[in-house]
Amino acid sequence: MSKQDDQVEDALSAIRLEYQRIVGPRSIKAFLVKETKTNARVPGSASPLWLRPITLGSALLVVCCIGSTYFYLGHRGTKQEPAISLVAVPQPTVDRASEYPSTQSPFTQSSDTRAHGRRVTAPPALSRKDSAGEFITLPSSEGLPAPTVATLVRMRIRRDDLREFGLDVPATAAPEMVLAEFVVGEDGLSRAVRFVR
Amino acid sequence: MFKRYRGRRESESDAYLVRAACRGNGDAIGELYERHGAMVYRFTLRMSGDVSMAEEITQEVFLAFLRQPHQFEEERGAFSTWLCGIARRQLWKRMEREESFIGIDAFEERIDQESSLGPDELLNRKDAINAVRLGIDQLPLWLKEVVILCELEELTYAQVSLILGVPIGTVRSRLHRAKARLAALLRTVPACVGEEKK
């Protein structure tokens, strides 16, 4: 080792002593302490890396549960049969006397019963009583087979037209218009009638 | 043996403080700064020669830790090493931006200027220290940082290699080159040469 190398080592030792006496500014320490206390929640420290997949999985599970519940309820809702109500369904009022023949009602020809009436199973419909009064079995329907599916058709009709169904109508009341509900079988023939007051 | 034990205890203690600081403990970050802030500050100050830049970088280094504490991995090295690595990167970025590099040409020019001293001037110890101090300042950054970390901070080669991101052999060779340059600087000073001849 040459003399210059010794001098370098000696000089470095001396410089090291004065170098290591340097301390960091106190203001930085104060700033850091204040900063840490102010922002107590340091980003990233509150949720460790191992916790993130668990959190994400839980969130996905919750979303799936909510989604499947909605789907189930919605699907179930579409499958539910609507409650049968003979009274609450508004029906178009048709002047039957002027437009249609008495035995062949056009409303019963269509398979879609929503616009003209509601399909009901025959026994309950016929036996059910509502505010409008009892159903009267039409004499013209005698001998016809009992319908498996019936359609309720509401219409405004002249009283004397009811004679076509075998009903007895007094002459004084013949020109009157009445609101009537006919139970029509799947063959298009009326089975019963009742009058809506 | 004692040194190794002491080092391990300090490392464990640092890890505890780091976790506490991550949870928002102000005293923990204060303690960490007490332990390692001076080293970061000294390193940046000696490298840049600029007090305000050294203060800014020191503060930024600790703030970077507070913002992204998960980037510090205990398994990969000591906290001080990690801090120093960040400080070095920020320092290099700034110096690249400000183009304050001291190239090898400048260093050579400096040697020429030193040789213009009078031949009868005696270089005593104090002058040698000053010359080495100036020589360190005039070294290119990639040699200067090795001298500061290895000789002034007394870090191990392994620690320095982690900070610089180079193999240990490269650290050794750079240190050797830096010392050779400093010795050459002293050799070119006429007073020193005259003293040697006597």
mmCIF file of C-alpha atoms in Angstrom:
data_model
loop_
_atom_site.group_PDB
_atom_site.id
_atom_site.type_symbol
_atom_site.label_atom_id
_atom_site.label_comp_id
_atom_site.label_asym_id
_atom_site.label_seq_id
_atom_site.Cartn_x
_atom_site.Cartn_y
_atom_site.Cartn_z
ATOM 1 C CA MET A 1 0.000 0.000 0.000
ATOM 2 C CA SER A 2 1.493 3.342 -1.050
ATOM 3 C CA LYS A 3 1.684 6.461 1.060
ATOM 4 C CA GLN A 4 -1.179 8.046 -0.871
ATOM 5 C CA ASP A 5 -3.373 5.072 -0.079
ATOM 6 C CA ASP A 6 -2.588 5.497 3.612
ATOM 7 C CA GLN A 7 -3.342 9.181 3.347
ATOM 8 C CA VAL A 8 -6.661 8.404 1.669
ATOM 9 C CA GLU A 9 -7.615 5.919 4.412
ATOM 10 C CA ASP A 10 -6.586 8.386 7.102
ATOM 11 C CA ALA A 11 -8.521 11.206 5.453
ATOM 12 C CA LEU A 12 -11.579 8.998 5.033
ATOM 13 C CA SER A 13 -11.508 8.144 8.747
ATOM 14 C CA ALA A 14 -11.413 11.804 9.644
ATOM 15 C CA ILE A 15 -14.168 12.680 7.196
ATOM 16 C CA ARG A 16 -16.254 9.774 8.521
ATOM 17 C CA LEU A 17 -16.126 11.172 12.056
ATOM 18 C CA GLU A 18 -17.421 14.567 11.045
ATOM 19 C CA TYR A 19 -19.851 13.015 8.536
ATOM 20 C CA GLN A 20 -21.490 10.819 11.163
ATOM 21 C CA ARG A 21 -22.081 13.796 13.418
ATOM 22 C CA ILE A 22 -24.634 15.143 10.932
ATOM 23 C CA VAL A 23 -28.192 14.581 12.104
ATOM 24 C CA GLY A 24 -31.443 14.906 10.247
ATOM 25 C CA PRO A 25 -33.516 18.058 10.627
ATOM 26 C CA ARG A 26 -35.915 17.952 13.579
ATOM 27 C CA SER A 27 -38.578 19.705 11.543
ATOM 28 C CA ILE A 28 -38.963 16.601 9.363
ATOM 29 C CA LYS A 29 -39.580 14.403 12.379
ATOM 30 C CA ALA A 30 -42.237 16.766 13.683
ATOM 31 C CA PHE A 31 -43.855 16.878 10.259
ATOM 32 C CA LEU A 32 -43.896 13.092 9.929
ATOM 33 C CA VAL A 33 -45.383 12.566 13.380
ATOM 34 C CA LYS A 34 -48.075 15.116 12.676
ATOM 35 C CA GLU A 35 -48.780 13.664 9.246
ATOM 36 C CA THR A 36 -49.094 10.151 10.635
ATOM 37 C CA LYS A 37 -51.422 11.186 13.422
ATOM 38 C CA THR A 38 -53.564 13.263 11.086
ATOM 39 C CA ASN A 39 -53.963 10.477 8.571
ATOM 40 C CA ALA A 40 -54.259 7.674 11.049
ATOM 41 C CA ARG A 41 -55.466 5.370 8.331
ATOM 42 C CA VAL A 42 -52.545 4.915 6.003
ATOM 43 C CA PRO A 43 -53.706 3.677 2.573
ATOM 44 C CA GLY A 44 -52.966 0.011 2.145
ATOM 45 C CA SER A 45 -52.171 -0.669 5.772
ATOM 46 C CA ALA A 46 -55.731 -1.208 6.963
ATOM 47 C CA SER A 47 -56.411 -4.044 4.584
ATOM 48 C CA PRO A 48 -53.507 -6.437 4.308
ATOM 49 C CA LEU A 49 -52.937 -8.201 1.019
ATOM 50 C CA TRP A 50 -54.180 -11.572 2.272
ATOM 51 C CA LEU A 51 -57.493 -10.010 3.295
ATOM 52 C CA ARG A 52 -58.300 -8.580 -0.129
ATOM 53 C CA PRO A 53 -59.296 -11.834 -1.903
ATOM 54 C CA ILE A 54 -61.508 -12.756 1.053
ATOM 55 C CA THR A 55 -63.212 -9.384 0.932
ATOM 56 C CA LEU A 56 -63.676 -9.648 -2.816
ATOM 57 C CA GLY A 57 -65.065 -13.185 -2.518
ATOM 58 C CA SER A 58 -67.513 -12.146 0.165
ATOM 59 C CA ALA A 59 -68.708 -9.238 -1.933
ATOM 60 C CA LEU A 60 -69.238 -11.526 -4.924
ATOM 61 C CA LEU A 61 -71.139 -14.014 -2.766
ATOM 62 C CA VAL A 62 -73.456 -11.295 -1.495
ATOM 63 C CA VAL A 63 -74.069 -10.053 -5.039
ATOM 64 C CA CYS A 64 -74.831 -13.622 -6.209
ATOM 65 C CA CYS A 65 -77.257 -14.163 -3.316
ATOM 66 C CA ILE A 66 -79.106 -10.946 -4.040
ATOM 67 C CA GLY A 67 -79.209 -11.723 -7.752
ATOM 68 C CA SER A 68 -80.505 -15.280 -7.280
ATOM 69 C CA THR A 69 -83.155 -14.077 -4.820
ATOM 70 C CA TYR A 70 -84.382 -11.511 -7.318
ATOM 71 C CA PHE A 71 -84.363 -14.102 -10.091
ATOM 72 C CA TYR A 72 -86.229 -16.640 -7.973
ATOM 73 C CA LEU A 73 -88.876 -14.173 -6.895
ATOM 74 C CA GLY A 74 -89.342 -12.876 -10.417
ATOM 75 C CA HIS A 75 -89.538 -16.368 -11.871
ATOM 76 C CA ARG A 76 -92.013 -17.450 -9.233
ATOM 77 C CA GLY A 77 -94.102 -14.385 -9.912
ATOM 78 C CA THR A 78 -94.521 -15.294 -13.570
ATOM 79 C CA LYS A 79 -95.501 -18.863 -12.728
ATOM 80 C CA GLN A 80 -98.212 -17.855 -10.272
ATOM 81 C CA GLU A 81 -101.696 -18.239 -11.555
ATOM 82 C CA PRO A 82 -103.717 -15.078 -11.162
ATOM 83 C CA ALA A 83 -106.538 -15.311 -8.703
ATOM 84 C CA ILE A 84 -109.843 -15.914 -10.343
ATOM 85 C CA SER A 85 -112.213 -13.051 -9.978
ATOM 86 C CA LEU A 86 -115.401 -12.862 -11.766
ATOM 87 C CA VAL A 87 -116.379 -9.406 -10.722
ATOM 88 C CA ALA A 88 -113.315 -7.247 -10.817
ATOM 89 C CA VAL A 89 -112.411 -7.724 -14.477
ATOM 90 C CA PRO A 90 -113.805 -4.914 -16.601
ATOM 91 C CA GLN A 91 -115.431 -6.214 -19.710
ATOM 92 C CA PRO A 92 -116.268 -4.399 -22.892
ATOM 93 C CA THR A 93 -119.923 -3.593 -23.072
ATOM 94 C CA VAL A 94 -121.346 -4.810 -26.307
ATOM 95 C CA ASP A 95 -124.766 -4.212 -27.677
ATOM 96 C CA ARG A 96 -125.290 -7.843 -28.474
ATOM 97 C CA ALA A 97 -128.723 -7.335 -29.896
ATOM 98 C CA SER A 98 -127.527 -5.204 -32.750
ATOM 99 C CA GLU A 99 -124.269 -7.004 -33.619
ATOM 100 C CA TYR A 100 -124.123 -10.686 -32.865
ATOM 101 C CA PRO A 101 -126.365 -13.680 -33.120
ATOM 102 C CA SER A 102 -127.592 -15.006 -29.861
ATOM 103 C CA THR A 103 -125.999 -18.438 -29.933
ATOM 104 C CA GLN A 104 -122.591 -17.681 -31.409
ATOM 105 C CA SER A 105 -120.759 -15.172 -29.342
ATOM 106 C CA PRO A 106 -117.583 -13.876 -31.033
ATOM 107 C CA PHE A 107 -115.804 -13.551 -27.689
ATOM 108 C CA THR A 108 -115.737 -17.262 -27.200
ATOM 109 C CA GLN A 109 -114.139 -17.976 -30.571
ATOM 110 C CA SER A 110 -110.831 -16.469 -29.666
ATOM 111 C CA SER A 111 -108.356 -18.489 -27.630
ATOM 112 C CA ASP A 112 -107.109 -15.288 -26.020
ATOM 113 C CA THR A 113 -109.547 -14.537 -23.304
ATOM 114 C CA ARG A 114 -107.840 -11.547 -21.768
ATOM 115 C CA ALA A 115 -109.636 -8.949 -23.853
ATOM 116 C CA HIS A 116 -113.067 -10.442 -23.594
ATOM 117 C CA GLY A 117 -113.248 -12.353 -20.427
ATOM 118 C CA ARG A 118 -111.513 -14.698 -18.113
ATOM 119 C CA ARG A 119 -111.262 -18.423 -18.286
ATOM 120 C CA VAL A 120 -112.490 -20.141 -15.230
ATOM 121 C CA THR A 121 -113.042 -23.708 -14.377
ATOM 122 C CA ALA A 122 -116.728 -24.345 -14.858
ATOM 123 C CA PRO A 123 -117.881 -25.797 -11.557
ATOM 124 C CA PRO A 124 -116.663 -22.959 -9.316
ATOM 125 C CA ALA A 125 -117.780 -20.300 -11.779
ATOM 126 C CA LEU A 126 -121.197 -21.648 -11.999
ATOM 127 C CA SER A 127 -121.639 -22.194 -8.342
ATOM 128 C CA ARG A 128 -120.107 -18.918 -7.250
ATOM 129 C CA LYS A 129 -122.302 -16.076 -6.178
ATOM 130 C CA ASP A 130 -121.326 -12.481 -6.426
ATOM 131 C CA SER A 131 -122.853 -9.092 -5.873
ATOM 132 C CA ALA A 132 -124.592 -9.152 -9.228
ATOM 133 C CA GLY A 133 -126.846 -12.055 -8.277
ATOM 134 C CA GLU A 134 -127.087 -15.745 -8.977
ATOM 135 C CA PHE A 135 -126.361 -17.398 -12.280
ATOM 136 C CA ILE A 136 -129.413 -18.698 -14.018
ATOM 137 C CA THR A 137 -128.993 -21.821 -16.088
ATOM 138 C CA LEU A 138 -130.149 -21.102 -19.574
ATOM 139 C CA PRO A 139 -132.896 -23.400 -20.860
ATOM 140 C CA SER A 140 -131.184 -23.420 -24.251
ATOM 141 C CA SER A 141 -128.168 -25.136 -22.730
ATOM 142 C CA GLU A 142 -130.097 -28.169 -21.569
ATOM 143 C CA GLY A 143 -128.625 -31.337 -22.988
ATOM 144 C CA LEU A 144 -125.250 -29.736 -23.665
ATOM 145 C CA PRO A 145 -122.203 -31.329 -22.053
ATOM 146 C CA ALA A 146 -120.722 -29.584 -19.063
ATOM 147 C CA PRO A 147 -117.859 -27.346 -20.243
ATOM 148 C CA THR A 148 -114.362 -28.025 -18.996
ATOM 149 C CA VAL A 149 -113.354 -24.414 -19.593
ATOM 150 C CA ALA A 150 -115.790 -21.538 -19.502
ATOM 151 C CA THR A 151 -115.531 -17.909 -20.498
ATOM 152 C CA LEU A 152 -117.323 -15.150 -18.755
ATOM 153 C CA VAL A 153 -118.612 -12.556 -21.188
ATOM 154 C CA ARG A 154 -120.198 -9.361 -20.008
ATOM 155 C CA MET A 155 -122.408 -7.488 -22.442
ATOM 156 C CA ARG A 156 -125.290 -5.107 -22.653
ATOM 157 C CA ILE A 157 -128.266 -6.827 -24.219
ATOM 158 C CA ARG A 158 -131.925 -6.173 -24.890
ATOM 159 C CA ARG A 159 -134.199 -8.136 -22.634
ATOM 160 C CA ASP A 160 -136.298 -9.502 -25.484
ATOM 161 C CA ASP A 161 -133.133 -11.038 -26.974
ATOM 162 C CA LEU A 162 -132.944 -13.236 -23.902
ATOM 163 C CA ARG A 163 -135.881 -15.125 -25.263
ATOM 164 C CA GLU A 164 -133.506 -16.783 -27.722
ATOM 165 C CA PHE A 165 -131.874 -18.484 -24.715
ATOM 166 C CA GLY A 166 -135.265 -19.801 -23.518
ATOM 167 C CA LEU A 167 -135.834 -17.187 -20.864
ATOM 168 C CA ASP A 168 -139.226 -15.748 -20.318
ATOM 169 C CA VAL A 169 -139.293 -11.956 -20.668
ATOM 170 C CA PRO A 170 -142.381 -9.836 -19.895
ATOM 171 C CA ALA A 171 -143.533 -7.713 -22.822
ATOM 172 C CA THR A 172 -143.389 -4.482 -20.849
ATOM 173 C CA ALA A 173 -139.729 -4.857 -20.126
ATOM 174 C CA ALA A 174 -138.768 -6.121 -23.559
ATOM 175 C CA PRO A 175 -137.060 -3.018 -24.976
ATOM 176 C CA GLU A 176 -134.934 -2.447 -21.874
ATOM 177 C CA MET A 177 -131.183 -2.858 -22.054
ATOM 178 C CA VAL A 178 -129.560 -4.862 -19.283
ATOM 179 C CA LEU A 179 -126.000 -5.677 -18.353
ATOM 180 C CA ALA A 180 -125.591 -9.423 -18.315
ATOM 181 C CA GLU A 181 -122.774 -11.860 -17.780
ATOM 182 C CA PHE A 182 -122.857 -15.056 -19.809
ATOM 183 C CA VAL A 183 -120.939 -18.185 -19.032
ATOM 184 C CA VAL A 184 -119.847 -19.506 -22.415
ATOM 185 C CA GLY A 185 -118.371 -22.955 -22.867
ATOM 186 C CA GLU A 186 -115.421 -23.887 -25.058
ATOM 187 C CA ASP A 187 -117.913 -24.839 -27.795
ATOM 188 C CA GLY A 188 -119.089 -21.197 -27.932
ATOM 189 C CA LEU A 189 -122.518 -21.913 -26.482
ATOM 190 C CA SER A 190 -123.847 -20.045 -23.456
ATOM 191 C CA ARG A 191 -124.612 -22.061 -20.381
ATOM 192 C CA ALA A 192 -125.760 -19.546 -17.794
ATOM 193 C CA VAL A 193 -126.440 -15.872 -17.290
ATOM 194 C CA ARG A 194 -126.685 -13.408 -14.483
ATOM 195 C CA PHE A 195 -127.602 -9.765 -14.425
ATOM 196 C CA VAL A 196 -125.371 -7.076 -13.093
ATOM 197 C CA ARG A 197 -127.187 -4.459 -11.101
ATOM 198 C CA MET B 1 -20.872 -12.231 17.714
ATOM 199 C CA PHE B 2 -22.164 -9.359 19.786
ATOM 200 C CA LYS B 3 -22.489 -7.213 16.690
ATOM 201 C CA ARG B 4 -24.583 -9.892 14.957
ATOM 202 C CA TYR B 5 -26.890 -10.255 17.951
ATOM 203 C CA ARG B 6 -27.268 -6.513 18.244
ATOM 204 C CA GLY B 7 -28.035 -6.233 14.556
ATOM 205 C CA ARG B 8 -30.749 -8.880 14.747
ATOM 206 C CA ARG B 9 -32.406 -7.232 17.745
ATOM 207 C CA GLU B 10 -32.389 -3.867 16.005
ATOM 208 C CA SER B 11 -33.923 -5.411 12.910
ATOM 209 C CA GLU B 12 -36.739 -6.988 14.932
ATOM 210 C CA SER B 13 -37.332 -3.723 16.632
ATOM 211 C CA ASP B 14 -37.489 -1.927 13.307
ATOM 212 C CA ALA B 15 -40.075 -4.396 12.072
ATOM 213 C CA TYR B 16 -42.199 -3.741 15.129
ATOM 214 C CA LEU B 17 -41.952 0.019 14.633
ATOM 215 C CA VAL B 18 -42.738 -0.325 10.941
ATOM 216 C CA ARG B 19 -45.930 -2.229 11.742
ATOM 217 C CA ALA B 20 -46.876 0.319 14.378
ATOM 218 C CA ALA B 21 -46.230 3.189 11.971
ATOM 219 C CA CYS B 22 -48.427 1.463 9.394
ATOM 220 C CA ARG B 23 -51.250 1.466 11.919
ATOM 221 C CA GLY B 24 -50.896 5.243 12.273
ATOM 222 C CA ASN B 25 -48.656 5.395 15.321
ATOM 223 C CA GLY B 26 -46.929 8.780 15.177
ATOM 224 C CA ASP B 27 -44.389 7.893 17.858
ATOM 225 C CA ALA B 28 -43.293 4.862 15.868
ATOM 226 C CA ILE B 29 -42.571 6.885 12.762
ATOM 227 C CA GLY B 30 -40.767 9.406 14.945
ATOM 228 C CA GLU B 31 -38.576 6.655 16.344
ATOM 229 C CA LEU B 32 -37.886 5.278 12.881
ATOM 230 C CA TYR B 33 -36.847 8.727 11.758
ATOM 231 C CA GLU B 34 -34.563 9.071 14.779
ATOM 232 C CA ARG B 35 -32.857 5.845 13.823
ATOM 233 C CA HIS B 36 -32.588 6.118 10.079
ATOM 234 C CA GLY B 37 -33.462 9.676 9.092
ATOM 235 C CA ALA B 38 -29.952 10.906 9.731
ATOM 236 C CA MET B 39 -28.459 8.309 7.433
ATOM 237 C CA VAL B 40 -30.821 9.178 4.602
ATOM 238 C CA TYR B 41 -30.237 12.871 5.130
ATOM 239 C CA ARG B 42 -26.433 12.536 5.270
ATOM 240 C CA PHE B 43 -26.347 10.413 2.180
ATOM 241 C CA THR B 44 -28.490 12.777 0.115
ATOM 242 C CA LEU B 45 -26.685 15.825 1.473
ATOM 243 C CA ARG B 46 -23.253 14.442 0.658
ATOM 244 C CA MET B 47 -24.373 13.295 -2.760
ATOM 245 C CA SER B 48 -26.119 16.486 -3.784
ATOM 246 C CA GLY B 49 -24.306 19.104 -1.718
ATOM 247 C CA ASP B 50 -27.653 20.858 -1.451
ATOM 248 C CA VAL B 51 -29.254 21.193 1.991
ATOM 249 C CA SER B 52 -32.767 21.941 0.779
ATOM 250 C CA MET B 53 -32.709 19.055 -1.694
ATOM 251 C CA ALA B 54 -31.463 16.700 1.007
ATOM 252 C CA GLU B 55 -34.266 17.774 3.344
ATOM 253 C CA GLU B 56 -36.897 17.392 0.652
ATOM 254 C CA ILE B 57 -35.725 13.943 -0.368
ATOM 255 C CA THR B 58 -35.485 12.747 3.235
ATOM 256 C CA GLN B 59 -39.028 13.860 3.879
ATOM 257 C CA GLU B 60 -40.288 12.343 0.638
ATOM 258 C CA VAL B 61 -38.660 9.016 1.437
ATOM 259 C CA PHE B 62 -40.501 8.696 4.734
ATOM 260 C CA LEU B 63 -43.749 9.927 3.215
ATOM 261 C CA ALA B 64 -43.376 7.331 0.478
ATOM 262 C CA PHE B 65 -43.112 4.705 3.184
ATOM 263 C CA LEU B 66 -46.245 6.008 4.909
ATOM 264 C CA ARG B 67 -48.206 6.049 1.662
ATOM 265 C CA GLN B 68 -47.152 2.604 0.465
ATOM 266 C CA PRO B 69 -45.832 0.678 3.439
ATOM 267 C CA HIS B 70 -46.507 -2.693 1.798
ATOM 268 C CA GLN B 71 -43.668 -2.013 -0.632
ATOM 269 C CA PHE B 72 -41.218 -2.591 2.190
ATOM 270 C CA GLU B 73 -40.571 -6.318 2.521
ATOM 271 C CA GLU B 74 -38.828 -7.336 5.690
ATOM 272 C CA GLU B 75 -37.444 -10.482 4.102
ATOM 273 C CA ARG B 76 -35.532 -8.607 1.424
ATOM 274 C CA GLY B 77 -33.455 -6.373 3.670
ATOM 275 C CA ALA B 78 -33.227 -3.949 6.508
ATOM 276 C CA PHE B 79 -35.482 -0.929 6.703
ATOM 277 C CA SER B 80 -32.505 1.427 6.518
ATOM 278 C CA THR B 81 -31.334 -0.253 3.309
ATOM 279 C CA TRP B 82 -34.766 0.083 1.784
ATOM 280 C CA LEU B 83 -34.986 3.766 2.737
ATOM 281 C CA CYS B 84 -31.555 4.442 1.333
ATOM 282 C CA GLY B 85 -32.485 2.744 -1.939
ATOM 283 C CA ILE B 86 -35.530 4.979 -2.329
ATOM 284 C CA ALA B 87 -33.495 8.057 -1.443
ATOM 285 C CA ARG B 88 -30.906 7.117 -4.049
ATOM 286 C CA ARG B 89 -33.517 6.667 -6.783
ATOM 287 C CA GLN B 90 -35.129 9.998 -6.007
ATOM 288 C CA LEU B 91 -31.760 11.678 -5.914
ATOM 289 C CA TRP B 92 -30.728 10.290 -9.289
ATOM 290 C CA LYS B 93 -34.037 11.352 -10.801
ATOM 291 C CA ARG B 94 -33.614 14.898 -9.569
ATOM 292 C CA MET B 95 -30.018 15.128 -10.612
ATOM 293 C CA GLU B 96 -30.860 13.789 -14.062
ATOM 294 C CA ARG B 97 -33.593 16.399 -14.339
ATOM 295 C CA GLU B 98 -31.314 19.194 -13.237
ATOM 296 C CA GLU B 99 -28.380 17.803 -15.227
ATOM 297 C CA SER B 100 -26.107 18.216 -12.271
ATOM 298 C CA PHE B 101 -23.963 15.235 -13.127
ATOM 299 C CA ILE B 102 -20.256 15.618 -12.743
ATOM 300 C CA GLY B 103 -18.708 13.764 -15.598
ATOM 301 C CA ILE B 104 -15.340 12.117 -15.757
ATOM 302 C CA ASP B 105 -14.008 15.021 -17.835
ATOM 303 C CA ALA B 106 -14.746 17.466 -15.057
ATOM 304 C CA PHE B 107 -12.903 15.262 -12.653
ATOM 305 C CA GLU B 108 -9.860 15.194 -14.903
ATOM 306 C CA GLU B 109 -10.015 18.968 -15.228
ATOM 307 C CA ARG B 110 -10.074 19.268 -11.477
ATOM 308 C CA ILE B 111 -6.847 17.258 -11.196
ATOM 309 C CA ASP B 112 -5.144 19.575 -13.663
ATOM 310 C CA GLN B 113 -6.132 22.576 -11.621
ATOM 311 C CA GLU B 114 -4.756 21.019 -8.424
ATOM 312 C CA SER B 115 -1.421 20.415 -10.059
ATOM 313 C CA SER B 116 -1.008 24.115 -10.603
ATOM 314 C CA LEU B 117 -0.104 24.569 -6.904
ATOM 315 C CA GLY B 118 3.362 25.687 -6.023
ATOM 316 C CA PRO B 119 5.955 22.861 -5.726
ATOM 317 C CA ASP B 120 7.235 23.980 -2.357
ATOM 318 C CA GLU B 121 3.809 23.803 -0.683
ATOM 319 C CA LEU B 122 3.658 21.194 2.088
ATOM 320 C CA LEU B 123 0.643 18.958 2.246
ATOM 321 C CA ASN B 124 -0.010 18.236 5.901
ATOM 322 C CA ARG B 125 -2.776 15.958 7.231
ATOM 323 C CA LYS B 126 -5.376 18.680 7.229
ATOM 324 C CA ASP B 127 -4.661 19.482 3.628
ATOM 325 C CA ALA B 128 -4.849 15.821 2.723
ATOM 326 C CA ILE B 129 -8.253 15.569 4.385
ATOM 327 C CA ASN B 130 -9.467 18.612 2.516
ATOM 328 C CA ALA B 131 -8.106 17.263 -0.727
ATOM 329 C CA VAL B 132 -9.858 13.918 -0.212
ATOM 330 C CA ARG B 133 -13.071 15.693 0.751
ATOM 331 C CA LEU B 134 -12.895 17.733 -2.419
ATOM 332 C CA GLY B 135 -11.924 14.644 -4.347
ATOM 333 C CA ILE B 136 -15.024 12.789 -3.123
ATOM 334 C CA ASP B 137 -17.177 15.710 -4.206
ATOM 335 C CA GLN B 138 -15.591 15.640 -7.611
ATOM 336 C CA LEU B 139 -16.029 11.912 -8.156
ATOM 337 C CA PRO B 140 -18.680 10.784 -10.627
ATOM 338 C CA LEU B 141 -21.909 9.900 -8.847
ATOM 339 C CA TRP B 142 -21.634 6.158 -9.413
ATOM 340 C CA LEU B 143 -18.282 6.135 -7.586
ATOM 341 C CA LYS B 144 -19.184 8.786 -5.065
ATOM 342 C CA GLU B 145 -22.197 6.863 -3.748
ATOM 343 C CA VAL B 146 -20.068 3.780 -3.162
ATOM 344 C CA VAL B 147 -17.495 5.762 -1.170
ATOM 345 C CA ILE B 148 -20.207 7.398 0.929
ATOM 346 C CA LEU B 149 -22.074 4.181 1.659
ATOM 347 C CA CYS B 150 -19.080 1.901 2.195
ATOM 348 C CA GLU B 151 -16.562 4.246 3.793
ATOM 349 C CA LEU B 152 -18.569 6.986 5.472
ATOM 350 C CA GLU B 153 -21.736 5.082 6.403
ATOM 351 C CA GLU B 154 -19.770 1.870 6.956
ATOM 352 C CA LEU B 155 -22.416 -0.321 5.395
ATOM 353 C CA THR B 156 -21.499 -3.830 4.336
ATOM 354 C CA TYR B 157 -20.931 -4.708 0.687
ATOM 355 C CA ALA B 158 -24.113 -6.750 0.750
ATOM 356 C CA GLN B 159 -26.163 -3.808 1.987
ATOM 357 C CA VAL B 160 -24.638 -1.480 -0.572
ATOM 358 C CA SER B 161 -25.271 -3.960 -3.351
ATOM 359 C CA LEU B 162 -28.936 -4.048 -2.324
ATOM 360 C CA ILE B 163 -29.171 -0.268 -2.307
ATOM 361 C CA LEU B 164 -27.461 0.143 -5.648
ATOM 362 C CA GLY B 165 -28.995 -2.925 -7.215
ATOM 363 C CA VAL B 166 -25.655 -4.267 -8.426
ATOM 364 C CA PRO B 167 -23.637 -7.366 -7.514
ATOM 365 C CA ILE B 168 -21.267 -7.280 -4.567
ATOM 366 C CA GLY B 169 -18.300 -7.646 -6.921
ATOM 367 C CA THR B 170 -19.330 -4.469 -8.701
ATOM 368 C CA VAL B 171 -19.464 -2.635 -5.382
ATOM 369 C CA ARG B 172 -15.954 -3.812 -4.553
ATOM 370 C CA SER B 173 -14.550 -2.815 -7.910
ATOM 371 C CA ARG B 174 -16.206 0.590 -7.810
ATOM 372 C CA LEU B 175 -14.844 1.263 -4.351
ATOM 373 C CA HIS B 176 -11.413 0.224 -5.484
ATOM 374 C CA ARG B 177 -11.590 2.557 -8.464
ATOM 375 C CA ALA B 178 -12.811 5.447 -6.326
ATOM 376 C CA LYS B 179 -9.983 5.025 -3.828
ATOM 377 C CA ALA B 180 -7.469 4.750 -6.641
ATOM 378 C CA ARG B 181 -8.719 8.056 -8.009
ATOM 379 C CA LEU B 182 -8.472 9.722 -4.611
ATOM 380 C CA ALA B 183 -4.936 8.398 -4.194
ATOM 381 C CA ALA B 184 -4.087 9.618 -7.667
ATOM 382 C CA LEU B 185 -5.432 13.008 -6.724
ATOM 383 C CA LEU B 186 -3.076 13.199 -3.761
ATOM 384 C CA ARG B 187 -0.209 11.956 -5.903
ATOM 385 C CA THR B 188 -0.643 14.762 -8.382
ATOM 386 C CA VAL B 189 -0.408 17.428 -5.683
ATOM 387 C CA PRO B 190 3.219 18.636 -5.771
ATOM 388 C CA ALA B 191 3.513 19.177 -2.038
ATOM 389 C CA CYS B 192 2.489 15.611 -1.344
ATOM 390 C CA VAL B 193 4.930 14.287 -3.896
ATOM 391 C CA GLY B 194 7.703 16.367 -2.319
ATOM 392 C CA GLU B 195 6.867 15.023 1.140
ATOM 393 C CA GLU B 196 6.988 11.474 -0.151
ATOM 394 C CA LYS B 197 10.465 12.051 -1.684
ATOM 395 C CA LYS B 198 11.816 13.380 1.610
#
